[in-house]
Coordinates of C-alpha atoms in Angstrom, one line a residue:
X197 CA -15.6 22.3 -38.0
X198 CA -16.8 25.9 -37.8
X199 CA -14.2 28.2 -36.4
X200 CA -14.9 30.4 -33.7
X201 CA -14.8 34.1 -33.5
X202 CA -11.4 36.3 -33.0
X203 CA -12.6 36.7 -29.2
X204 CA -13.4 33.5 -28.2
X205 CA -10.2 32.3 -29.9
X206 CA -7.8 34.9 -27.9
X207 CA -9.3 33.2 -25.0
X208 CA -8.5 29.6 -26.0
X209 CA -5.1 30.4 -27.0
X210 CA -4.7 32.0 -23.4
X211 CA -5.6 28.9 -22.2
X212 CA -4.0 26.5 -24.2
X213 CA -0.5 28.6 -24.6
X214 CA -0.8 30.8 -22.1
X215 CA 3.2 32.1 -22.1
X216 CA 3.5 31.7 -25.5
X217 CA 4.3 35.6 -26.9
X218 CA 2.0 36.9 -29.4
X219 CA 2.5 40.7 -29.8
X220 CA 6.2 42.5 -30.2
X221 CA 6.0 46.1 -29.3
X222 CA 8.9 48.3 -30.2
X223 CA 9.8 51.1 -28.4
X224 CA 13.3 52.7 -28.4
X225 CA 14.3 49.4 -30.8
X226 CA 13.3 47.4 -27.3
X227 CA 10.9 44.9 -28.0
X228 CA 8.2 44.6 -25.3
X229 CA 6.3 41.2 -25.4
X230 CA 2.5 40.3 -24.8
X231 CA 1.9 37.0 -24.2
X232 CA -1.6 35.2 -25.2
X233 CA -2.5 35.4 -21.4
X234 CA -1.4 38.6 -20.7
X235 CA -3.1 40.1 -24.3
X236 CA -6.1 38.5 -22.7
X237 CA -5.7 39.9 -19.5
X238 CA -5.4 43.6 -20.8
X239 CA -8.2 42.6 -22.9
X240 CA -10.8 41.4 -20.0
X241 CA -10.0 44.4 -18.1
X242 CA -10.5 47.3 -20.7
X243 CA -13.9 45.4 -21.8
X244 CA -15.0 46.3 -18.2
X245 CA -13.7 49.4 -17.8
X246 CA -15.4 50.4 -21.8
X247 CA -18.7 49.3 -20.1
X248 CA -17.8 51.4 -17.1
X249 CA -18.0 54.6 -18.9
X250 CA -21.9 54.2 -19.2
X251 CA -22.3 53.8 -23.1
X252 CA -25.2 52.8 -24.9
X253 CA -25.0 49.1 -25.9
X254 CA -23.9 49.3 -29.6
X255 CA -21.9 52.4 -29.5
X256 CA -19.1 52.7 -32.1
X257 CA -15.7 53.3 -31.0
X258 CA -13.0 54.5 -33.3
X259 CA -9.1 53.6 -32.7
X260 CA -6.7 55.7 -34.1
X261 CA -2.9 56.1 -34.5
X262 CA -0.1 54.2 -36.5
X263 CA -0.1 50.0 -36.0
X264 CA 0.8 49.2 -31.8
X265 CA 0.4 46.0 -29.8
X266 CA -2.9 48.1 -28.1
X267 CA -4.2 48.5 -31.4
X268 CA -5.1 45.2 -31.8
X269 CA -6.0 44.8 -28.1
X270 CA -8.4 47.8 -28.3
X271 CA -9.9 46.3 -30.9
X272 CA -10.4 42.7 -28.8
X273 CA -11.8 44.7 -25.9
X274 CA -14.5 47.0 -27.7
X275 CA -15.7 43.1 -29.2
X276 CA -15.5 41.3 -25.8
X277 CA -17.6 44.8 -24.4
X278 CA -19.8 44.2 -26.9
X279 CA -19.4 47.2 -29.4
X280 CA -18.6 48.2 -32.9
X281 CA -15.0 49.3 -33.7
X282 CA -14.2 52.1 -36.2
X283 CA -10.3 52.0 -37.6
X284 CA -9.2 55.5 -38.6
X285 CA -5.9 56.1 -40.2
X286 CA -2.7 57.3 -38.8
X287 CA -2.8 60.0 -41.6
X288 CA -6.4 60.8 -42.0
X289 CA -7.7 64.3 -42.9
X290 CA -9.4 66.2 -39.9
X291 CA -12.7 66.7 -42.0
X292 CA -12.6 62.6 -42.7
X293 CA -11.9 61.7 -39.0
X294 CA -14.8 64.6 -38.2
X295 CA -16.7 63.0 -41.3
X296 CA -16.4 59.6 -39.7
X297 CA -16.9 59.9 -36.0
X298 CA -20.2 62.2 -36.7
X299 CA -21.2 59.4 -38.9
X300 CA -20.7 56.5 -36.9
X301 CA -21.7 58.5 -34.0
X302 CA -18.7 57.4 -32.1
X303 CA -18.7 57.5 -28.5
X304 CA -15.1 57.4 -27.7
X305 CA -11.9 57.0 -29.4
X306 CA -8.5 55.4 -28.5
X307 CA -5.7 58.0 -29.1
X308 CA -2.6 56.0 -30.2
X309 CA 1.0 57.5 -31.6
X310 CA 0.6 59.5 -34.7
X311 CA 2.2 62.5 -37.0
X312 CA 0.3 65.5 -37.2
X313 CA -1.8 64.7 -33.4
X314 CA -3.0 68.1 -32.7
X315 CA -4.5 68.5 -35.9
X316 CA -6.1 65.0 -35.5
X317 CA -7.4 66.3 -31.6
X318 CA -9.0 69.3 -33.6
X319 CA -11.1 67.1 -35.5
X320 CA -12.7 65.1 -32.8
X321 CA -16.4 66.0 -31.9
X322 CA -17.4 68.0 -29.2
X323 CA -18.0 65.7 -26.3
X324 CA -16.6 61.9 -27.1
X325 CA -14.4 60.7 -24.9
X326 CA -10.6 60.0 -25.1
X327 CA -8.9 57.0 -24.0
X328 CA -4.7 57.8 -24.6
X329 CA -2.6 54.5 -25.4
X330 CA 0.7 54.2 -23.4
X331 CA 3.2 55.8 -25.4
X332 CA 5.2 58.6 -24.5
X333 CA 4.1 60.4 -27.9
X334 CA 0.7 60.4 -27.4
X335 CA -1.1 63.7 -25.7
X336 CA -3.2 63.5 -22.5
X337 CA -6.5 62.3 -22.5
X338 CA -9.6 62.0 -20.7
X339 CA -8.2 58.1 -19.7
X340 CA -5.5 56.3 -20.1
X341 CA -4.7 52.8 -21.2
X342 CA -3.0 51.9 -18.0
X343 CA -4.9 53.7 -15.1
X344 CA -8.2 52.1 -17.0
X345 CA -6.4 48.0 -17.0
X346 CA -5.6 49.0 -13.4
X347 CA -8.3 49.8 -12.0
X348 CA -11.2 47.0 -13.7
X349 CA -11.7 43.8 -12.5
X350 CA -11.1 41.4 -15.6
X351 CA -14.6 41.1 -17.8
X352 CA -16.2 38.2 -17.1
X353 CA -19.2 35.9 -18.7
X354 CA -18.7 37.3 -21.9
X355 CA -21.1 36.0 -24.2
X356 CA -20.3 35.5 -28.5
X357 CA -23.0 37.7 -30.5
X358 CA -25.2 37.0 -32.8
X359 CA -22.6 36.2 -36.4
X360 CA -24.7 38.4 -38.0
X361 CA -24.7 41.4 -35.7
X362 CA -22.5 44.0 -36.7
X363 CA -19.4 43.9 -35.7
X364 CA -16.9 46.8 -36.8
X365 CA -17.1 49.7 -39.3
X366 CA -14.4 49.9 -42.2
X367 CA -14.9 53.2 -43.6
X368 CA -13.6 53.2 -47.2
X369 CA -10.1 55.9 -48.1
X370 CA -12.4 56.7 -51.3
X371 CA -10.7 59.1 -54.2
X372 CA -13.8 61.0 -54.2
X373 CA -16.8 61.6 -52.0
X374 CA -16.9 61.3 -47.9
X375 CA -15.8 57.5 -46.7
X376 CA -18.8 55.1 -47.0
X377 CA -19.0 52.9 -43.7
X378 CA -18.6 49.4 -44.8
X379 CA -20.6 46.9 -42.5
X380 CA -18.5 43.7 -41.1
X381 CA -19.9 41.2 -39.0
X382 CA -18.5 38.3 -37.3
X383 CA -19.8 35.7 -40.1
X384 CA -18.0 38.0 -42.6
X385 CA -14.7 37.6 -40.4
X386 CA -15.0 34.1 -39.5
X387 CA -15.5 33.1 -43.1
X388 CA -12.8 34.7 -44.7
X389 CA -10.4 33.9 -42.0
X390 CA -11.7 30.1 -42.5
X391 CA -10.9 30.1 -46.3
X392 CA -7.5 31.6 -45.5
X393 CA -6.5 28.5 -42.9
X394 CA -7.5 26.2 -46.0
X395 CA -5.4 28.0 -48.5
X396 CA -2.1 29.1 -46.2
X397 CA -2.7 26.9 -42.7
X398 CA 0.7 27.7 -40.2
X399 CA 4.1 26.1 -40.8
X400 CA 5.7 26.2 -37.7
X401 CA 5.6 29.3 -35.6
X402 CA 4.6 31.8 -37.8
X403 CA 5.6 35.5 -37.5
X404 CA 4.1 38.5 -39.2
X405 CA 5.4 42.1 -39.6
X406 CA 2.6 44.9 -39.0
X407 CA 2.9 48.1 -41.0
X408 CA 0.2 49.0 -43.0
X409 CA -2.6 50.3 -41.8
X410 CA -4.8 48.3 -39.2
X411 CA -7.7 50.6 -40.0
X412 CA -7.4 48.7 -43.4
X413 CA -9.6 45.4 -44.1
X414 CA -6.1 44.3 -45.8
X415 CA -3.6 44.6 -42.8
X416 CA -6.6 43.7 -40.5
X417 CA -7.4 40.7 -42.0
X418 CA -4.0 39.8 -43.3
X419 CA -2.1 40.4 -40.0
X420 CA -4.9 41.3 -36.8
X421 CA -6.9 38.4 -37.6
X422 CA -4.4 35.7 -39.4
X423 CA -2.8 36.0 -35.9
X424 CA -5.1 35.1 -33.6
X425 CA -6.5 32.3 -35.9
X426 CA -2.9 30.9 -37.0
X427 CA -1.5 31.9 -33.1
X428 CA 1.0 33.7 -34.7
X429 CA 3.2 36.6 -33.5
X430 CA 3.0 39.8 -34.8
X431 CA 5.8 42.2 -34.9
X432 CA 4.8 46.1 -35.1
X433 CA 6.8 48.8 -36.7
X434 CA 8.1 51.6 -34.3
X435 CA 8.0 54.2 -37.3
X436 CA 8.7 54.6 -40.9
X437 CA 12.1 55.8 -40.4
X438 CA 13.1 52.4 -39.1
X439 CA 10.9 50.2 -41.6
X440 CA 14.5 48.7 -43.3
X441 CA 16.3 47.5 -40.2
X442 CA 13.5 45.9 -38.2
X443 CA 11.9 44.4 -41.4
X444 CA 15.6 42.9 -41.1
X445 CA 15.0 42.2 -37.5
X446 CA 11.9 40.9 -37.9
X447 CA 12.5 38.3 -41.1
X448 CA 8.9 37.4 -41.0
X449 CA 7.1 34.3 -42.2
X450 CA 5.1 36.0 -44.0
X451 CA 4.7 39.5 -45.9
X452 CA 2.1 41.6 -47.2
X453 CA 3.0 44.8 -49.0
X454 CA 1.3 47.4 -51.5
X455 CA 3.1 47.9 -54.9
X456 CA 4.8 51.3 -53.7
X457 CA 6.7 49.3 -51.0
X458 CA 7.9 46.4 -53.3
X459 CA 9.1 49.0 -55.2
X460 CA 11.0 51.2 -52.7
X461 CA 12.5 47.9 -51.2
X462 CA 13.8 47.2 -55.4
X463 CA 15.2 50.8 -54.9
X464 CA 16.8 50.2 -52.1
X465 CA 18.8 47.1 -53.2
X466 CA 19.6 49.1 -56.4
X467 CA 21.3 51.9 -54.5
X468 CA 23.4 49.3 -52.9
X469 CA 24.2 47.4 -56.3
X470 CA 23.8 48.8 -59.6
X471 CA 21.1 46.4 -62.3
X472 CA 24.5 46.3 -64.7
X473 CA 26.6 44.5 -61.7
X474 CA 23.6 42.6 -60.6
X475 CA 23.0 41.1 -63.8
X476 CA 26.6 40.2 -64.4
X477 CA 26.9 38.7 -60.9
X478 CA 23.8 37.2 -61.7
X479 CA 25.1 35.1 -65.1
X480 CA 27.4 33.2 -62.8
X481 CA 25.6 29.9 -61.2
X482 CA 27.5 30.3 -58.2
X483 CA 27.8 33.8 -57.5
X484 CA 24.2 34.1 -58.5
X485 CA 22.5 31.8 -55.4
X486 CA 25.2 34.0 -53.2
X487 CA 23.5 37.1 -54.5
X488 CA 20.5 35.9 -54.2
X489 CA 21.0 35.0 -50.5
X490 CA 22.3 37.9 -49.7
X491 CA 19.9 39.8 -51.1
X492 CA 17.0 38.4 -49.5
X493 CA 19.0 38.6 -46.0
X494 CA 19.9 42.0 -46.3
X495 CA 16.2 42.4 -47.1
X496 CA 14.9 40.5 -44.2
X497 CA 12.8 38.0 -46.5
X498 CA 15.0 34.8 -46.0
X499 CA 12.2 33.6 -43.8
X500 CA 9.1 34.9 -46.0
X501 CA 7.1 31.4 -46.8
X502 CA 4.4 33.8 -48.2
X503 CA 4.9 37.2 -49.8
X504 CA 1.5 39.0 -51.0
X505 CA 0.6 42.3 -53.1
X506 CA -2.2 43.7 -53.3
X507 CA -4.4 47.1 -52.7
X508 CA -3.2 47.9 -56.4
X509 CA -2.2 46.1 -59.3
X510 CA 2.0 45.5 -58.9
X511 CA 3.6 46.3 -62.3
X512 CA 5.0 43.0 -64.2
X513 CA 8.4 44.3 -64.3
X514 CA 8.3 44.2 -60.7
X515 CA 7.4 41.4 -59.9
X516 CA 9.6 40.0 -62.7
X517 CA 12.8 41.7 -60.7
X518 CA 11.7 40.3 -58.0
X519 CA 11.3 36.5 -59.2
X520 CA 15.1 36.9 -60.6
X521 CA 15.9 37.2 -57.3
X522 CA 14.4 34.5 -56.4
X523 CA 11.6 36.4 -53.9
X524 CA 8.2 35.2 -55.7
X525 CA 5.3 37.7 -54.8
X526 CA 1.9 37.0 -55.2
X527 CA -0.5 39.6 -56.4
X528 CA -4.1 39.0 -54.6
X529 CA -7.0 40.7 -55.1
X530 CA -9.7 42.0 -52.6
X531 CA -11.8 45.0 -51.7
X532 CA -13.2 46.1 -48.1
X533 CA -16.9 45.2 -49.7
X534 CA -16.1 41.7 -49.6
X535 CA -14.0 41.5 -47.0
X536 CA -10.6 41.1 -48.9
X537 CA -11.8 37.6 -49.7
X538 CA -11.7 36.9 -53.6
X539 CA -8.5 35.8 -55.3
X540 CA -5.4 34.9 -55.0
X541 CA -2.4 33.5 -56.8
X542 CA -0.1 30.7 -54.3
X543 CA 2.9 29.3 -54.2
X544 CA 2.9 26.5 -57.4
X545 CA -0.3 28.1 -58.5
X546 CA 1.3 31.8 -59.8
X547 CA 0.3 33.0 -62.6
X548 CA 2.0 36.5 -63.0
X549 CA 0.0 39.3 -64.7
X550 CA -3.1 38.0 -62.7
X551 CA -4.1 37.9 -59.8
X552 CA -5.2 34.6 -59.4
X553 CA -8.1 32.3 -59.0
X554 CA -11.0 32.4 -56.6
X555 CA -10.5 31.5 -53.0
X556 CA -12.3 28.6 -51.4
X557 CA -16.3 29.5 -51.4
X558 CA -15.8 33.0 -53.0
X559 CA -18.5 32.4 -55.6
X560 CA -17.6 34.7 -58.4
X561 CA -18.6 36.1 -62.2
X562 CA -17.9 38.3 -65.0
X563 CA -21.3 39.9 -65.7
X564 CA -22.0 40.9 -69.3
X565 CA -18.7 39.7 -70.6
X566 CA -18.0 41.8 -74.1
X567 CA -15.9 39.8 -77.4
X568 CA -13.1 40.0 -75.1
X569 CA -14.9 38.2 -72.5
X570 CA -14.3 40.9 -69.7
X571 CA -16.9 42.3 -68.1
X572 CA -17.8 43.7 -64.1
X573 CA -16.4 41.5 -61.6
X574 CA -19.1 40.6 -59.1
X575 CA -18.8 38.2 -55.9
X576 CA -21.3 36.2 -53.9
X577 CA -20.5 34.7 -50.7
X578 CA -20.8 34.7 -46.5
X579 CA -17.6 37.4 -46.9
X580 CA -19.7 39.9 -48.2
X581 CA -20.5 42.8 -46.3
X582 CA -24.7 43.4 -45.5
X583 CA -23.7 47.2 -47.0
X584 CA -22.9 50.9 -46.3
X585 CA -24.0 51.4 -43.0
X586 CA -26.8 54.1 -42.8
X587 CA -27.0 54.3 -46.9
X588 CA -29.5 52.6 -48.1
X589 CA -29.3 54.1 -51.2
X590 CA -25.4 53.3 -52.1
X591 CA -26.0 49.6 -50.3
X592 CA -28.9 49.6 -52.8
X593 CA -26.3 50.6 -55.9
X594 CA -23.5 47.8 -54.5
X595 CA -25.8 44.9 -55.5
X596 CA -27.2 43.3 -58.3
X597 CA -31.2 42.1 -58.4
X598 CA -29.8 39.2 -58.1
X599 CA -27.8 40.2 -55.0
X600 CA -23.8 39.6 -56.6
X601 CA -21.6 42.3 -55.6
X602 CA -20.6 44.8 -57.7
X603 CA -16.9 45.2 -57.3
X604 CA -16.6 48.5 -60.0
X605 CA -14.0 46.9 -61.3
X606 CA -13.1 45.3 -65.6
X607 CA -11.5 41.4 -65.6
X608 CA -11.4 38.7 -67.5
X609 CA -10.8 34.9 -66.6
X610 CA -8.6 32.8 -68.7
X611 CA -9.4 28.9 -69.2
X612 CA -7.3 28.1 -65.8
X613 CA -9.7 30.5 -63.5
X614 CA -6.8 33.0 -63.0
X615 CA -8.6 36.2 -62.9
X616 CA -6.9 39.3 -64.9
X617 CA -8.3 42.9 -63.9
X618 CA -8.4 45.0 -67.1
X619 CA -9.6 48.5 -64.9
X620 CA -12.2 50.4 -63.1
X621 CA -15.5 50.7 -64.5
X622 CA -15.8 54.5 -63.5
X623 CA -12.2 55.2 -64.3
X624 CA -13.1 54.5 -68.1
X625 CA -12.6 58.5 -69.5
X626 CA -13.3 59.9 -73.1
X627 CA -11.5 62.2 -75.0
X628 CA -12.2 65.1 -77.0
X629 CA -12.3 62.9 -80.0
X630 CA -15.6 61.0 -78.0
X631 CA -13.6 58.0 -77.6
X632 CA -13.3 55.6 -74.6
X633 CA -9.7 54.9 -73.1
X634 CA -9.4 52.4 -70.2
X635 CA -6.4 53.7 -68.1
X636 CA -5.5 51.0 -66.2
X637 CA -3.8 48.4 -68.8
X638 CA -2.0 51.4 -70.4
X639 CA -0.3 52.5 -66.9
X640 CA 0.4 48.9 -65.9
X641 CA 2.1 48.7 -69.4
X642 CA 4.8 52.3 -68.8
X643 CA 5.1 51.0 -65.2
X644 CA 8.2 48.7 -66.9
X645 CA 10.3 51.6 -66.6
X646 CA 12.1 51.3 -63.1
X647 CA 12.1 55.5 -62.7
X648 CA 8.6 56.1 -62.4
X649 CA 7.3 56.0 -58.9
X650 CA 4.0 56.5 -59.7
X651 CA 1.7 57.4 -62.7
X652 CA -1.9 58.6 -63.5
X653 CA -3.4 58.3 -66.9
X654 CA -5.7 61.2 -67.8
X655 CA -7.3 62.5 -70.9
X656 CA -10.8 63.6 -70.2
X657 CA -11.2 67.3 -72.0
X658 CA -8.3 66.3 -73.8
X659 CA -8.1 65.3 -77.7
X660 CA -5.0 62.6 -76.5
X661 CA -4.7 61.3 -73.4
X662 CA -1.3 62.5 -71.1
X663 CA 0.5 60.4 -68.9
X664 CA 1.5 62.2 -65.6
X665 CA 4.4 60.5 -63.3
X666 CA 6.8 61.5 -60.7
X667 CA 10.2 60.0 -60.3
X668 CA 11.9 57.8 -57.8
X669 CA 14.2 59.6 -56.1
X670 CA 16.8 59.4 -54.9
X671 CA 17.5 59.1 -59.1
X672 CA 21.2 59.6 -59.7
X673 CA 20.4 59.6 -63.6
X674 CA 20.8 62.9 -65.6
X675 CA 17.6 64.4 -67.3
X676 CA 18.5 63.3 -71.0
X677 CA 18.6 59.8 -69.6
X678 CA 15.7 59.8 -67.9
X679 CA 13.8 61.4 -71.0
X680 CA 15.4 58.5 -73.2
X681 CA 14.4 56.5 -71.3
X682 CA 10.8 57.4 -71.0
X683 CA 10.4 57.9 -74.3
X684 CA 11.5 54.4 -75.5
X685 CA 8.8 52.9 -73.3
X686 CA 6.2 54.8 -74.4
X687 CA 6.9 54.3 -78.2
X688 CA 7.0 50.7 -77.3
X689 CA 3.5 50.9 -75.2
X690 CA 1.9 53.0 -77.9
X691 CA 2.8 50.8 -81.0
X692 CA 0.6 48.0 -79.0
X693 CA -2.0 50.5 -78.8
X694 CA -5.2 51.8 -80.9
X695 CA -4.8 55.1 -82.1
X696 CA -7.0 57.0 -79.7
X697 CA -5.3 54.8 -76.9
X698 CA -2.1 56.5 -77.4
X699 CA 0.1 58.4 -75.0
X700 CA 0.5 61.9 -76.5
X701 CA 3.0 62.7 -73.7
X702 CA 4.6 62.6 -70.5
X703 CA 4.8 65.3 -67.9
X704 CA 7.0 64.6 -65.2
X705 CA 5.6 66.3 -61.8
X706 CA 7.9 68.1 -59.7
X707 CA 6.4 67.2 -56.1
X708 CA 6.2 63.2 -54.6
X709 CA 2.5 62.3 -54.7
X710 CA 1.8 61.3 -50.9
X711 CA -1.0 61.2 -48.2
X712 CA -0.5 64.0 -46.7
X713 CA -0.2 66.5 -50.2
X714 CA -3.9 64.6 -50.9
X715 CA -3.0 62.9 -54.1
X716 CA -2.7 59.4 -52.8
X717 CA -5.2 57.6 -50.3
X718 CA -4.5 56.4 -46.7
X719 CA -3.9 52.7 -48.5
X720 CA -1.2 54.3 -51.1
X721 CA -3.7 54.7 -54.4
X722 CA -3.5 57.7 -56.7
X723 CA -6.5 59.9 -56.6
X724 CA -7.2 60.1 -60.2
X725 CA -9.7 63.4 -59.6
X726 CA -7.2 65.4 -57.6
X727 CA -4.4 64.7 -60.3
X728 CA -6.8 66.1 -63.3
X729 CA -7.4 68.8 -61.2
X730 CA -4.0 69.9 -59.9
X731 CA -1.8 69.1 -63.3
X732 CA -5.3 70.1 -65.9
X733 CA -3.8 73.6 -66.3
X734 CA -0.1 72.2 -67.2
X735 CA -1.7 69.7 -69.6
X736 CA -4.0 71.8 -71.5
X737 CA -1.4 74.2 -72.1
X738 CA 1.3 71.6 -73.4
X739 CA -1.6 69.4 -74.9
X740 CA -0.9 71.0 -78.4
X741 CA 2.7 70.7 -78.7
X742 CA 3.2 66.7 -80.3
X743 CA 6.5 67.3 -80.5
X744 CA 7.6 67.5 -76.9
X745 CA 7.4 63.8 -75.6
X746 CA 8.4 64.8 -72.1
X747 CA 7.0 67.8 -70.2
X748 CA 9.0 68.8 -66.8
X749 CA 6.8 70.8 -64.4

């Protein structure tokens, strides 16, 4: 049975469930709910008043600010309206949201709760119009949320678009280069979301917890449109500050989370119990399904049926911690290009170190495979975006003749169909020495030791490659431990490592990598180019002493 798309199936669960409550948002810890009738109610009546303002049939029009209940209904009402929505991030640079909205030639942009909103009002093109969500921390705007519901009659007749037609705009956080528009239609939506029902269908009444961001093709397929297809609640986060205790609150069904959160959430039990008193308690049968227990309480993951990585590759040692607690996390793969609809490792199907075998329909290949059989990693199916929107020439580049996607990224798969990524094709540097060094492998490997928050692997202009990390911190360690610490895991990654392949060193930078400093993407991925560039100087002039193993900035 084919499944019908996100709009027409708000409207059938406001008919069939009507009172059931789909959206929770937070504000001042007081959870407002939004039930299916009344998300479709708010719905109808913004689709009317979108069509009220006189744009052009078509139009793009961007939402903005951090994950709300009106996000997602924004989002609903621009479809119902018939036009394209454009997710920016909460965090975006003004000259990408300028970038973007120029691009897209947006017409008018929803203005939800965000840090730095003055800046972001600065970047807006002269003349689109502002639509302010209802929270007391966004600025005044040409409408507002409210006044608008108020005053439009409910939409009415709406009629489903051609599956084809284009349907939103995912503009890529890209380390380098302005954000390519990634096309998404309906087909691309439906499909994906149908695969997903196959794989994971509901248990119960599922609930999810919203926090990364909807201008993602994860979070927006993961959480916005699992939602509405499972008829599953959907908790938001007020802010960051509060992530611990309303994850807790919360105790979702099911959690999605980048590496970087998995890992601050490791870091956070740790503070409160010490890995030398967890792994005693842990030797004792009894004590250690109490731990455990606790642990996953005190987490707010008692609930979590479903627990899924991805964005970046988790490190092993991770996801090993993890699994000794008893939470299993399941690293997926996915990119916007195809929708975040490849692979997947599930629960009795887990195979750690990969990132598991193709989802229902997702054709997919290793092109060229080398002695080792990895190769590119290409996909063909009805996930699959039609391109870059206005870029013929990079739609052109994301295809084969044969018309496979090229993902841009190195894997092998092993006898059983799990899929192992081995690295980016572009992230492949050489040395002075004109020899090749694949970084990805070689940081997964040093990501063992539990003090490195994150770490970047350069060595182009080098004659041996550097690692460069920064801490976690709050890090009550002294700096000799640290150091021994580091060094033992780098001997013990080198000695499985060619020559060439070797880390020379590590240099330990002084400032957290984050969105807003640059060095990391909206989606929490380390800009490879904008470390060279910032820490080249430091390396170049420490790239001769091989007797240092550690370098502090």
């Amino acid at each position: 049975m084919s499944l019908k798309n996100p709009v027409e199936t708000l409207l059938q669960w406001a008919k069939d469930k009507p009172n059931q409550p789909w959206l929770y948002q937070p504000v001042n810890d007081v959870w407002k709910k939004y039930t299916w009738a009344e998300a479709e109610a708010q719905v109808r009546s913004m689709a009317t008043a979108l069509r009220s303002l006189g744009l052009p049939p078509g139009s793009a029009i961007a939402i903005s600010g951090r994950n709300t209940a009106h996000w997602v209904l924004a989002d609903l009402a621009v479809a119902m309206a018939g036009y394209i929505s454009v997710g920016l991030y909460p965090k975006q640079a003004p000259e990408a949201v300028t970038y973007i909205l120029n691009h897209c030639e947006a017409k008018a942009v929803f203005i939800g709760p965000m840090p730095d909103v003055d800046e972001f009002l600065g970047a807006l093109p002269a003349g689109i119009k502002t639509i302010a969500f209802p929270y007391a921390d966004v600025p005044p705007c040409d409408h507002n949320w409210d006044d608008l519901v108020r005053a439009h009659e409910p939409f009415a007749g709406y009629q489903p678009p051609d599956p084809k037609a284009l349907a939103s705009l995912v503009y890529t956080s890209g380390t380098t280069g302005n954000p390519k528009g990634v096309m998404i239609t309906s087909e691309n939506l439906v499909f994906a979301t149908g695969g997903l029902l196959k794989t994971m269908p509901a248990q119960g009444q599922e609930r999810f917890f919203s926090y990364l961001p909807l201008a993602h093709a994860f979070e927006r397929g993961a959480v916005e449109m699992a939602s509405i297809y499972l008829g599953a609640e959907v908790w938001f986060l007020e802010n960051l500050d509060k992530l611990a205790d309303q994850l807790k609150h919360v105790a979702p069904t099911r959690f999605f989370g980048v590496p970087l959160v998995y890992g601050r959430i490791q870091a956070g039990v740790l503070r409160k119990m010490p890995q030398e008193k967890l792994d005693r308690l842990m030797k004792i049968p009894l004590l250690s399904t109490l731990v455990k227990k606790k642990i996953k309480k005190g987490i707010g993951l008692q609930n979590a049926r479903y627990l899924f990585v991805g964005a970046a590759p988790m490190p092993i040692p991770l996801m090993q911690w993890f699994e000794k607690m008893g939470i299993t996390v399941l690293q997926g793969y996915g990119m916007t290009e195809n929708n975040i609809y490849a692979t997947a490792n599930l629960p009795g199907a887990n195979r750690i170190g990969s990132v598991g075998r193709a989802m229902p329909g997702a054709d997919m290949r290793i092109y060229e495979p080398d002695e080792k059989g990895e190769g590119e990693i290409q996909y063909k199916h009805a996930g699959v975006t039609p391109g870059y929107y206005k870029d013929p020439e990079k739609t052109a580049e994301l295809f084969t003749a044969d018309g496979w996607l090229r993902t841009g990224d190195r894997g092998r798969i092993d006898a059983d169909g799990y899929l192992f990524i081995t690295g980016r094709v572009k992230d492949i540097f050489k040395t002075l020495k004109g020899k090749y060094v694949a970084p990805a492998p070689i940081e997964g490997a040093l990501s063992r030791n539990t003090d490195i928050d994150q770490l970047c692997f350069v060595g182009a202009g080098l004659k041996q490659p550097i690692m460069v990390i920064t801490l976690v911190q709050p890090n009550e360690k002294s700096r000799e431990e640290i150091e021994q610490g580091l060094i033992a895991d780098m001997e013990a990654v080198n000695a499985k490592l060619e020559a060439h392949e070797q880390i020379a060193k590590i240099v330990v930078a002084k400032e957290a990598w984050t969105i807003d400093n640059n060095i990391m993407t909206p989606t929490m991925k380390v800009k490879r180019n904008v470390v060279e560039q910032r820490y080249m100087p430091l390396l170049e002039k420490t790239a001769g002493d091989y007797k240092t193993k550690v370098v502090w900035e």
